[in-house]
CSV table of C-alpha atoms and ligand atoms in Angstrom, one decimal:
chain,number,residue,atom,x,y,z
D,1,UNK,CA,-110.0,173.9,-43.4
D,2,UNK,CA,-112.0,172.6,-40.4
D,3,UNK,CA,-112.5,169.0,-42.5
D,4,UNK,CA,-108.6,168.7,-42.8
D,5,UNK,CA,-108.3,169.5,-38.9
D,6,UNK,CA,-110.8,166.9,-38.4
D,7,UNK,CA,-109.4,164.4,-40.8
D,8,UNK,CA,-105.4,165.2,-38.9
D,9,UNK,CA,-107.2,164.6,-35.6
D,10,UNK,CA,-108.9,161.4,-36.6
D,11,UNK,CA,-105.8,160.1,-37.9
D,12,UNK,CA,-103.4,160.6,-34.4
D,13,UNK,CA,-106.3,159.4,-32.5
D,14,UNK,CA,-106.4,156.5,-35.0
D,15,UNK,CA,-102.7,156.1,-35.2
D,16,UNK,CA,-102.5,156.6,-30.9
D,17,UNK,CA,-105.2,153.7,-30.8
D,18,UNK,CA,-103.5,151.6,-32.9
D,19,UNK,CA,-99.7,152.0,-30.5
D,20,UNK,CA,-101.8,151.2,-27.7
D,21,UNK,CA,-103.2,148.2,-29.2
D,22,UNK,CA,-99.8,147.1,-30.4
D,23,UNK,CA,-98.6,147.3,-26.9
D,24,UNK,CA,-101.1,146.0,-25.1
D,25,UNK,CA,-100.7,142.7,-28.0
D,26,UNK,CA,-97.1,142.6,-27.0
D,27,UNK,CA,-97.6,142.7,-23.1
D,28,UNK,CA,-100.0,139.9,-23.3
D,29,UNK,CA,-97.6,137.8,-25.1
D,30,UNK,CA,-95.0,138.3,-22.7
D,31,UNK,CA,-97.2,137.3,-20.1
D,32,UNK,CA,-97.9,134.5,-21.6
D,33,UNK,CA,-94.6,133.3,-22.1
D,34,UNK,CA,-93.5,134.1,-17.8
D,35,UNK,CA,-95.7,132.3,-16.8
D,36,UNK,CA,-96.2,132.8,-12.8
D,37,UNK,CA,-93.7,131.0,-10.5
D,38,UNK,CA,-95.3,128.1,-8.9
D,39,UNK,CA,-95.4,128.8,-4.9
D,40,UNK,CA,-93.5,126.4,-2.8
D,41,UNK,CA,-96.1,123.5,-1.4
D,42,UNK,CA,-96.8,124.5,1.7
D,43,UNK,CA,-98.4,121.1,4.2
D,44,UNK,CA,-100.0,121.2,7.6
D,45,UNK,CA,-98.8,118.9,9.8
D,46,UNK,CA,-99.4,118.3,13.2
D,47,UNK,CA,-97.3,119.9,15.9
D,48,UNK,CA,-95.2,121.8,12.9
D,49,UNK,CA,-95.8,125.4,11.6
D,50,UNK,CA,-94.5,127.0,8.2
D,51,UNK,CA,-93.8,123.7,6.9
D,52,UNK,CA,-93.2,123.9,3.1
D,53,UNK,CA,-91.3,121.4,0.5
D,54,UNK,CA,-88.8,123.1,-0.9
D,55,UNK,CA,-88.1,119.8,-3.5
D,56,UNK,CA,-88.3,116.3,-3.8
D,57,UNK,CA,-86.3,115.2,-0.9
D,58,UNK,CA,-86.1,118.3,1.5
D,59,UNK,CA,-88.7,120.2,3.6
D,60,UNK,CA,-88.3,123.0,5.4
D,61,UNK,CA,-90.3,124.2,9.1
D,62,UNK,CA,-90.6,124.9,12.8
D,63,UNK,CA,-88.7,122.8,15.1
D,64,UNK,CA,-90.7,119.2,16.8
D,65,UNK,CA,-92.1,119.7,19.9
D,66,UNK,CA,-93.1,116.1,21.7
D,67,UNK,CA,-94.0,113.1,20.3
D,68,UNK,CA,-96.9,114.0,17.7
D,69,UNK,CA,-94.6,116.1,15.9
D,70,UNK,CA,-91.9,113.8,15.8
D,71,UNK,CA,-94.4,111.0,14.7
D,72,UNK,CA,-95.9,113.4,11.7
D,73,UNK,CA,-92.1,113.4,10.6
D,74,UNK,CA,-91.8,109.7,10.2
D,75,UNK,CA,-95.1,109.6,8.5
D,76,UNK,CA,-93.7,112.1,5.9
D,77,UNK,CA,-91.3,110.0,5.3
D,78,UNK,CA,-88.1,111.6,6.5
D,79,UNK,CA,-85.1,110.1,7.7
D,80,UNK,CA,-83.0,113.1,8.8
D,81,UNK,CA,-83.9,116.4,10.7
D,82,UNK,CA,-81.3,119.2,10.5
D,83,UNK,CA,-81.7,122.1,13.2
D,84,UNK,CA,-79.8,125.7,12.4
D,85,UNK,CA,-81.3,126.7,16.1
D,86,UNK,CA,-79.5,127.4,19.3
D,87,UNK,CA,-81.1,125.0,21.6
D,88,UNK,CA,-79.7,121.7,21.8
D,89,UNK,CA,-81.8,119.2,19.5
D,90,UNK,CA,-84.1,116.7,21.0
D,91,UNK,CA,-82.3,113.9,20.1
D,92,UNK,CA,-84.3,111.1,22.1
D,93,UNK,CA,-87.6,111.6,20.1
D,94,UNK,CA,-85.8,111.7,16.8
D,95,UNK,CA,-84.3,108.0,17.8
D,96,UNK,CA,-87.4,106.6,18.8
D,97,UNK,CA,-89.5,107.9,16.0
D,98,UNK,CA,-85.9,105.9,14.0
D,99,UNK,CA,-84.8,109.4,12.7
D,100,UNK,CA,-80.9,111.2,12.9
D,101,UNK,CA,-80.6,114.7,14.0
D,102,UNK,CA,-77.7,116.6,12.3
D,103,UNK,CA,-77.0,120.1,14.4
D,104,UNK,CA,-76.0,123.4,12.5
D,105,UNK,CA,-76.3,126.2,14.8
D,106,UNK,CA,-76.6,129.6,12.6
D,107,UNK,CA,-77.4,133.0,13.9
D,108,UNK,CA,-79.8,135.6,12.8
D,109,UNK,CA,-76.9,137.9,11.6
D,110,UNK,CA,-76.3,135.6,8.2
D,111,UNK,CA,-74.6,132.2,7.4
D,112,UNK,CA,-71.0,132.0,8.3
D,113,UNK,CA,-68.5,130.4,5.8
D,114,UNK,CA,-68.2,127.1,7.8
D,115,UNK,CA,-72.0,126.9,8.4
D,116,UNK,CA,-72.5,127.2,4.3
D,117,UNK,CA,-69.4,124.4,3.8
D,118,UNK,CA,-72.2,122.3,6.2
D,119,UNK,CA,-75.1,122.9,4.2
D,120,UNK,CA,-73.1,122.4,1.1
D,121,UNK,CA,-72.4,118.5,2.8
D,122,UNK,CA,-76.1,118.1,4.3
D,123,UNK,CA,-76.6,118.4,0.1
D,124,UNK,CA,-74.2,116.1,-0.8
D,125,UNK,CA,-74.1,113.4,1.7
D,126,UNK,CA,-77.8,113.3,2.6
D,127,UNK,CA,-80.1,111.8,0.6
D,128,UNK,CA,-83.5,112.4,2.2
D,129,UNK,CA,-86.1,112.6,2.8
D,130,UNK,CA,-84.6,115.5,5.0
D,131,UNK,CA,-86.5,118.0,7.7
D,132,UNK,CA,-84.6,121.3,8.0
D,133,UNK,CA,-85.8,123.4,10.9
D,134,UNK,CA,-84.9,126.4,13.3
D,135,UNK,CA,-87.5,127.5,16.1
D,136,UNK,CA,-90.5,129.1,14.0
D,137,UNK,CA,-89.6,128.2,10.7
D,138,UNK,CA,-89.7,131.3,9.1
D,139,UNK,CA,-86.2,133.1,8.9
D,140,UNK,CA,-83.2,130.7,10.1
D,141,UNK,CA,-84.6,127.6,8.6
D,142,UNK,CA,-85.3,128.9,5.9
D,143,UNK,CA,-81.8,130.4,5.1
D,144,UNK,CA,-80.6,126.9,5.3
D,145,UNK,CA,-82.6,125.4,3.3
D,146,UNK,CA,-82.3,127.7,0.5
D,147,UNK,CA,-78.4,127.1,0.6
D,148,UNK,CA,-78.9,123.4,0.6
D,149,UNK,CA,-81.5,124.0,-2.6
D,150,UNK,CA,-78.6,126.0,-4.4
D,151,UNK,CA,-76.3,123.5,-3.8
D,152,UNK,CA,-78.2,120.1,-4.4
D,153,UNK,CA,-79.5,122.5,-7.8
D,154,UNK,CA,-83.1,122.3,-7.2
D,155,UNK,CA,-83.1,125.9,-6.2
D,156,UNK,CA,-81.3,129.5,-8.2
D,157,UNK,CA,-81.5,132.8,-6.8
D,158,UNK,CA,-84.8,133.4,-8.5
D,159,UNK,CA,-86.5,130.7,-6.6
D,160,UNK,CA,-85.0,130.9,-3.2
D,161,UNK,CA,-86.1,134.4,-3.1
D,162,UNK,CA,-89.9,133.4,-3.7
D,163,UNK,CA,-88.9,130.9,-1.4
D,164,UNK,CA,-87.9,132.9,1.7
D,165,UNK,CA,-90.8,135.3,0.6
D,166,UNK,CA,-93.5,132.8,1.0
D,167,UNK,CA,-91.6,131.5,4.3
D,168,UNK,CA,-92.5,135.0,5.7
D,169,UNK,CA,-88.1,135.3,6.3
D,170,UNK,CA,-88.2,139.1,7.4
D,171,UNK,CA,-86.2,141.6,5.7
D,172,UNK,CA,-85.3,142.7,9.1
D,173,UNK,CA,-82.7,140.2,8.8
D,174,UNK,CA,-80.8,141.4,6.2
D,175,UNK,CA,-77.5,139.4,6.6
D,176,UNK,CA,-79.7,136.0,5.7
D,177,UNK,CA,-81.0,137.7,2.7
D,178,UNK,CA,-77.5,138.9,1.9
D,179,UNK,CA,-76.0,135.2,2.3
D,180,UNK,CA,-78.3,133.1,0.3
D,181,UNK,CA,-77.9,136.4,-2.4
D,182,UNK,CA,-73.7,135.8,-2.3
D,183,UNK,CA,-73.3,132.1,-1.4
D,184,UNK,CA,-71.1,130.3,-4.4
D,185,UNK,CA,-71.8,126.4,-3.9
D,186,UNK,CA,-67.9,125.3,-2.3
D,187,UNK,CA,-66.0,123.1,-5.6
D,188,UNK,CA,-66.2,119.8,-5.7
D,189,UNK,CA,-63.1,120.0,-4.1
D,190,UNK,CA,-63.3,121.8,-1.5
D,191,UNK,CA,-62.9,120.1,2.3
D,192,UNK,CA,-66.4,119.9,3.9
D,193,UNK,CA,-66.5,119.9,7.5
D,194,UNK,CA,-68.0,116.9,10.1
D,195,UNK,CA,-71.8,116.9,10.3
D,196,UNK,CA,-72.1,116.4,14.5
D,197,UNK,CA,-75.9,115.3,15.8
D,198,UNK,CA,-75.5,117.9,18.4
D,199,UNK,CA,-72.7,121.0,17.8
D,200,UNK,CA,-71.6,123.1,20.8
D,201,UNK,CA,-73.1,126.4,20.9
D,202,UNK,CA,-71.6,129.5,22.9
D,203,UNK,CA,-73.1,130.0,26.0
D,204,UNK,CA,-75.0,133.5,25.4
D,205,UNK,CA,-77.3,131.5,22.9
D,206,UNK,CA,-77.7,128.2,24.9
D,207,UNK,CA,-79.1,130.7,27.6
D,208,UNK,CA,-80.9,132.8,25.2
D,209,UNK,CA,-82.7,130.0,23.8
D,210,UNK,CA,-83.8,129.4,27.2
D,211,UNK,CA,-84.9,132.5,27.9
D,212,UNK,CA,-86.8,132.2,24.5
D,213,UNK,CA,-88.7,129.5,25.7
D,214,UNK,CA,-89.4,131.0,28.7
D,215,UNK,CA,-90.7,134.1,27.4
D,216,UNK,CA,-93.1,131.9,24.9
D,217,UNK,CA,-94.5,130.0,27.7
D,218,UNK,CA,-95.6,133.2,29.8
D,219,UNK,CA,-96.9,134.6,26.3
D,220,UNK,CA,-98.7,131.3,26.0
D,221,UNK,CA,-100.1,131.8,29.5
D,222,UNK,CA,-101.1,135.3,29.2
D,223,UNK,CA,-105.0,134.4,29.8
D,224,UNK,CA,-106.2,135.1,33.1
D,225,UNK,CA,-107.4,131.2,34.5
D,226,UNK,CA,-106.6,131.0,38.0
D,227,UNK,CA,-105.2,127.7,36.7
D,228,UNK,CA,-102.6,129.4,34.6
D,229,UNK,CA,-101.2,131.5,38.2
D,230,UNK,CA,-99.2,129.6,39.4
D,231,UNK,CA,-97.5,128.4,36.6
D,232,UNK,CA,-96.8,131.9,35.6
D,233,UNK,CA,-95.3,132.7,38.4
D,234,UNK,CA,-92.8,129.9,38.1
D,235,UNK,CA,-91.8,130.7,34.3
D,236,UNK,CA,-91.6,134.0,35.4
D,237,UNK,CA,-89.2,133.0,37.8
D,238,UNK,CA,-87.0,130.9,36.0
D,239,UNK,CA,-87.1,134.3,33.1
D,240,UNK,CA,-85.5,136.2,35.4
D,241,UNK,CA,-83.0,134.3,36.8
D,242,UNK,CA,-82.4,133.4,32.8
D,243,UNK,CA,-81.8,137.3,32.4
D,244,UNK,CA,-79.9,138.1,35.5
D,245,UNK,CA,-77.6,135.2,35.0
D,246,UNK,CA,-77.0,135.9,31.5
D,247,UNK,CA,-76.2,139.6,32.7
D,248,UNK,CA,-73.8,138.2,34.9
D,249,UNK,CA,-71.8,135.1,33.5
D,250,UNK,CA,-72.1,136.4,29.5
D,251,UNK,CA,-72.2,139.8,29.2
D,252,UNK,CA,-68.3,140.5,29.5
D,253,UNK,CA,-68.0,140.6,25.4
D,254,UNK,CA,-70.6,143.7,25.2
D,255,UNK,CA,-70.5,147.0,26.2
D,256,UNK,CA,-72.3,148.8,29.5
D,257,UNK,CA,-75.1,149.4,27.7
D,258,UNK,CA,-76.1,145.6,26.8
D,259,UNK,CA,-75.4,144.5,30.9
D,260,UNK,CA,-77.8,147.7,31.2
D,261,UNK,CA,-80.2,146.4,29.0
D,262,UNK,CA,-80.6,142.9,30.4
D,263,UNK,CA,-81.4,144.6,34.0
D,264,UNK,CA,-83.8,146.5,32.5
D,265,UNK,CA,-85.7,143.5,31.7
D,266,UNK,CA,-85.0,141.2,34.8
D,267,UNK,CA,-86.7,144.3,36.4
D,268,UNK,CA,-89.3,143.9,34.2
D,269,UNK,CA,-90.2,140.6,34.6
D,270,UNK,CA,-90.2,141.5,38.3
D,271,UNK,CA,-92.8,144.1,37.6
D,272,UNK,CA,-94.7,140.9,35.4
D,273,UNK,CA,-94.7,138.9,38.7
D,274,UNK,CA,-96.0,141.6,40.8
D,275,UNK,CA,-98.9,142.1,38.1
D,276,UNK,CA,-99.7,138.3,38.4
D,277,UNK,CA,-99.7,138.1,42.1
D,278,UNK,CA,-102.0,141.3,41.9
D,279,UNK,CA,-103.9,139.8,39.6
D,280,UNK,CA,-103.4,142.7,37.4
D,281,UNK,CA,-104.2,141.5,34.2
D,282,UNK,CA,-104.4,144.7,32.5
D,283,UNK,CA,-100.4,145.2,33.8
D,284,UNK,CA,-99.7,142.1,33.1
D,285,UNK,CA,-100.4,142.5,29.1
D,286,UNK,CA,-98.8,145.7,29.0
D,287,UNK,CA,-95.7,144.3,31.0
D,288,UNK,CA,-95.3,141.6,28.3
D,289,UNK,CA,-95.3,143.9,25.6
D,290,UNK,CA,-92.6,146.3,27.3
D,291,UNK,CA,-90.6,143.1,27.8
D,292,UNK,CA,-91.2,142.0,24.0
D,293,UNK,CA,-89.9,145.9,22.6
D,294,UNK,CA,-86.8,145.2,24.9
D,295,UNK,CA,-85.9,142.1,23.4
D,296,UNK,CA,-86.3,143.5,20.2
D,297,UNK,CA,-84.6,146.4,21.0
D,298,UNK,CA,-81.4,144.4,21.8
D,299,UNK,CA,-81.9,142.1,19.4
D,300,UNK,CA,-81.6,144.7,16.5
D,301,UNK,CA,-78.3,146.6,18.3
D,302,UNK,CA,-76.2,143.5,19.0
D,303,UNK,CA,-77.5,140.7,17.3
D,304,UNK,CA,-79.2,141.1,13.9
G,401,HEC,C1,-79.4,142.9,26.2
G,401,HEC,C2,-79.5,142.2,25.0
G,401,HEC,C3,-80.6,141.1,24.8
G,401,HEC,C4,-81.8,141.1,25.4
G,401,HEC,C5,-82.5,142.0,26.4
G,401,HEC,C6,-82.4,139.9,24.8
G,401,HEC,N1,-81.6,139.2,24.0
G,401,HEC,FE1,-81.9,137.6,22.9
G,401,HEC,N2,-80.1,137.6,22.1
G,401,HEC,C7,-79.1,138.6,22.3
G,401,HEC,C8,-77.9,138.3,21.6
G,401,HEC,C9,-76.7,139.1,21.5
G,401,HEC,C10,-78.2,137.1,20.8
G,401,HEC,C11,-77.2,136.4,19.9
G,401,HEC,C12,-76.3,135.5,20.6
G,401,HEC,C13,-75.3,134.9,19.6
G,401,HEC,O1,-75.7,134.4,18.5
G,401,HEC,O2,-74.1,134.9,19.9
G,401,HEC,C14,-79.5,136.7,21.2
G,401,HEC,C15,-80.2,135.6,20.7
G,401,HEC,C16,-81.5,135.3,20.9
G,401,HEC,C17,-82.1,134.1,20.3
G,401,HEC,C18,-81.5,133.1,19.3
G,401,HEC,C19,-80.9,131.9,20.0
G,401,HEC,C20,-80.4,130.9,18.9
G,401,HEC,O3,-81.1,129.9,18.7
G,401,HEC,O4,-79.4,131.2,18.2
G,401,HEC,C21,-83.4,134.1,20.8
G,401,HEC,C22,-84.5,133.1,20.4
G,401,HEC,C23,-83.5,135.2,21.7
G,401,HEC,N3,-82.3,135.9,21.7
G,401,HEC,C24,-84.7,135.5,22.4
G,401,HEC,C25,-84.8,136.6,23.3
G,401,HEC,C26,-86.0,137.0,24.0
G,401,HEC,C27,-87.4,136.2,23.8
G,401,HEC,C28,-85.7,138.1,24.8
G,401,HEC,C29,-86.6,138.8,25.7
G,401,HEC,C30,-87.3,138.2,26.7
G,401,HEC,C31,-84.3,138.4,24.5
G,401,HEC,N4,-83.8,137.5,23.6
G,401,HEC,C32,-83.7,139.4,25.2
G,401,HEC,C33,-79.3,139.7,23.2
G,401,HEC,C34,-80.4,140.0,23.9
């Protein structure tokens, strides 16, 4: 009796062993034949951050600053930048370095049907080498250029997902996730609209922009060198008159709460000022970390 219970147990072990192998086999193979998807190449060049090649023809980064990066540009090769950002597009070191700028202002809310019948022309009437950029490089440029991918059929959904993954796009911003997921490439067709070298942008994001670049320079200038005082204090400045005006002249299209909200952090940056002229460094960190939450905080309730 105990041999046949012996035998039965050496058998399901036996048989168990045998599934697991059989499964294992099959798991392998599959692997084999997915293999992993290549990552986008990503390049370091000077001046530029997140700058990846998203296929033959068209990259995708952060947005020139000053000669050196408009130089690295020609070196690579290309002959057209697009900017998706708010801020107007530098267009006098794009024509010395022999480059044209194409503007497509997009928001951090998605891609709106006129800005994807854009893209859909940037991939049909530009033939590259082409530099698509917003500010950082890592959500709104992005977005674009994973449209212009779909519709020039170097990118699918697959990759552009891997894509905006390995650009660092945040997840925050659902609604440019949600537009590369839906976009449909326009028939051939379809009217496609003007591409304009510098597009009109609504005045709330010409003045945010400039508040952005504001609030990166005092970020920039957060060490404590006597040197860096004085220039503080004058980005500071121009911060909060950035802030109150936009409270003023813009804010008539939100509620109280938004007008609110933009005090809040002109009286902030006041409080930044009085840390610098202290020379409060300890205050002045902390101030710029308050200020950062309430941009955030607004960002996520009205914008994204
Ligand atoms: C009270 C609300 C509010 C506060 C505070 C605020 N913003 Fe904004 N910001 C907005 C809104 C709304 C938009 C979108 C405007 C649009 O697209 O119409 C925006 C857009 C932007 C943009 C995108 C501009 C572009 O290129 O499209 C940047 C960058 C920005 N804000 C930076 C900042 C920074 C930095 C701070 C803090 C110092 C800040 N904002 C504080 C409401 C706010």
């Amino acid at each position: 009796m105990l041999l046949i219970r012996f035998f039965v147990l050496v058998t399901l072990v036996g048989t168990g062993l045998f599934i697991e192998t059989v499964a294992a086999q099959q798991e392998k193979a599959e692997s084999q034949t997915k293999p992993e998807p290549v990552p986008f190449h990503s390049m370091s060049l000077p001046g530029l951050d997140n700058v990846f090649q998203i296929d033959k023809q068209f990259y995708s980064g952060s947005g020139p600053h000053g000669e050196l990066s408009f130089q690295a540009l020609k070196k690579l090769g290309i002959k057209t930048i697009v900017s998706v950002d708010g801020t107007p597009p530098d267009l006098e070191h794009a024509r010395k370095a022999g480059m044209k700028y194409i503007h497509i202002p997009i928001g951090y809310d998605g891609v709106s049907e006129d800005a994807g019948l854009a893209f859909a022309r940037v991939a049909r009437d530009l033939k590259g080498p082409v530099y698509i950029h917003c500010h950082h490089g890592k959500h709104r440029g992005p977005t674009a250029a994973a449209v212009i991918g779909i519709c020039r059929g170097t990118l699918n959904q697959k990759s552009v997902q891997q894509f905006l993954t390995q650009a660092g796009t945040s997840k925050d911003y659902a609604g440019l996730w949600r537009d590369v997921k839906k976009f449909k490439v326009p028939d051939s067709n379809a009217i496609l609209p003007e591409l304009v070298e510098s597009a009109k942008v609504p005045p709330m994001v010409s003045a945010m922009a400039q508040i952005s670049h504001d609030f990166e320079l005092s970020d920039q200038l957060l060490q404590n060198k006597p040197e860096n005082r004085k220039q503080r204090l004058r980005v500071l400045v121009l911060l909060r008159e950035g802030l109150h005006e936009t409270a003023r002249k813009y804010s008539g299209d939100y509620d109280e709460m938004f007008k609110q909200w933009l005090t809040e952090s002109e009286q902030q940056v006041k409080s930044l000022e009085l840390a610098v002229q202290q020379g409060d460094q300890q205050a002045f960190t902390t101030g710029m970390k308050t200020l950062k939450f309430q941009c955030k905080r607004c960002h996520k309730a009205y914008r994204d």
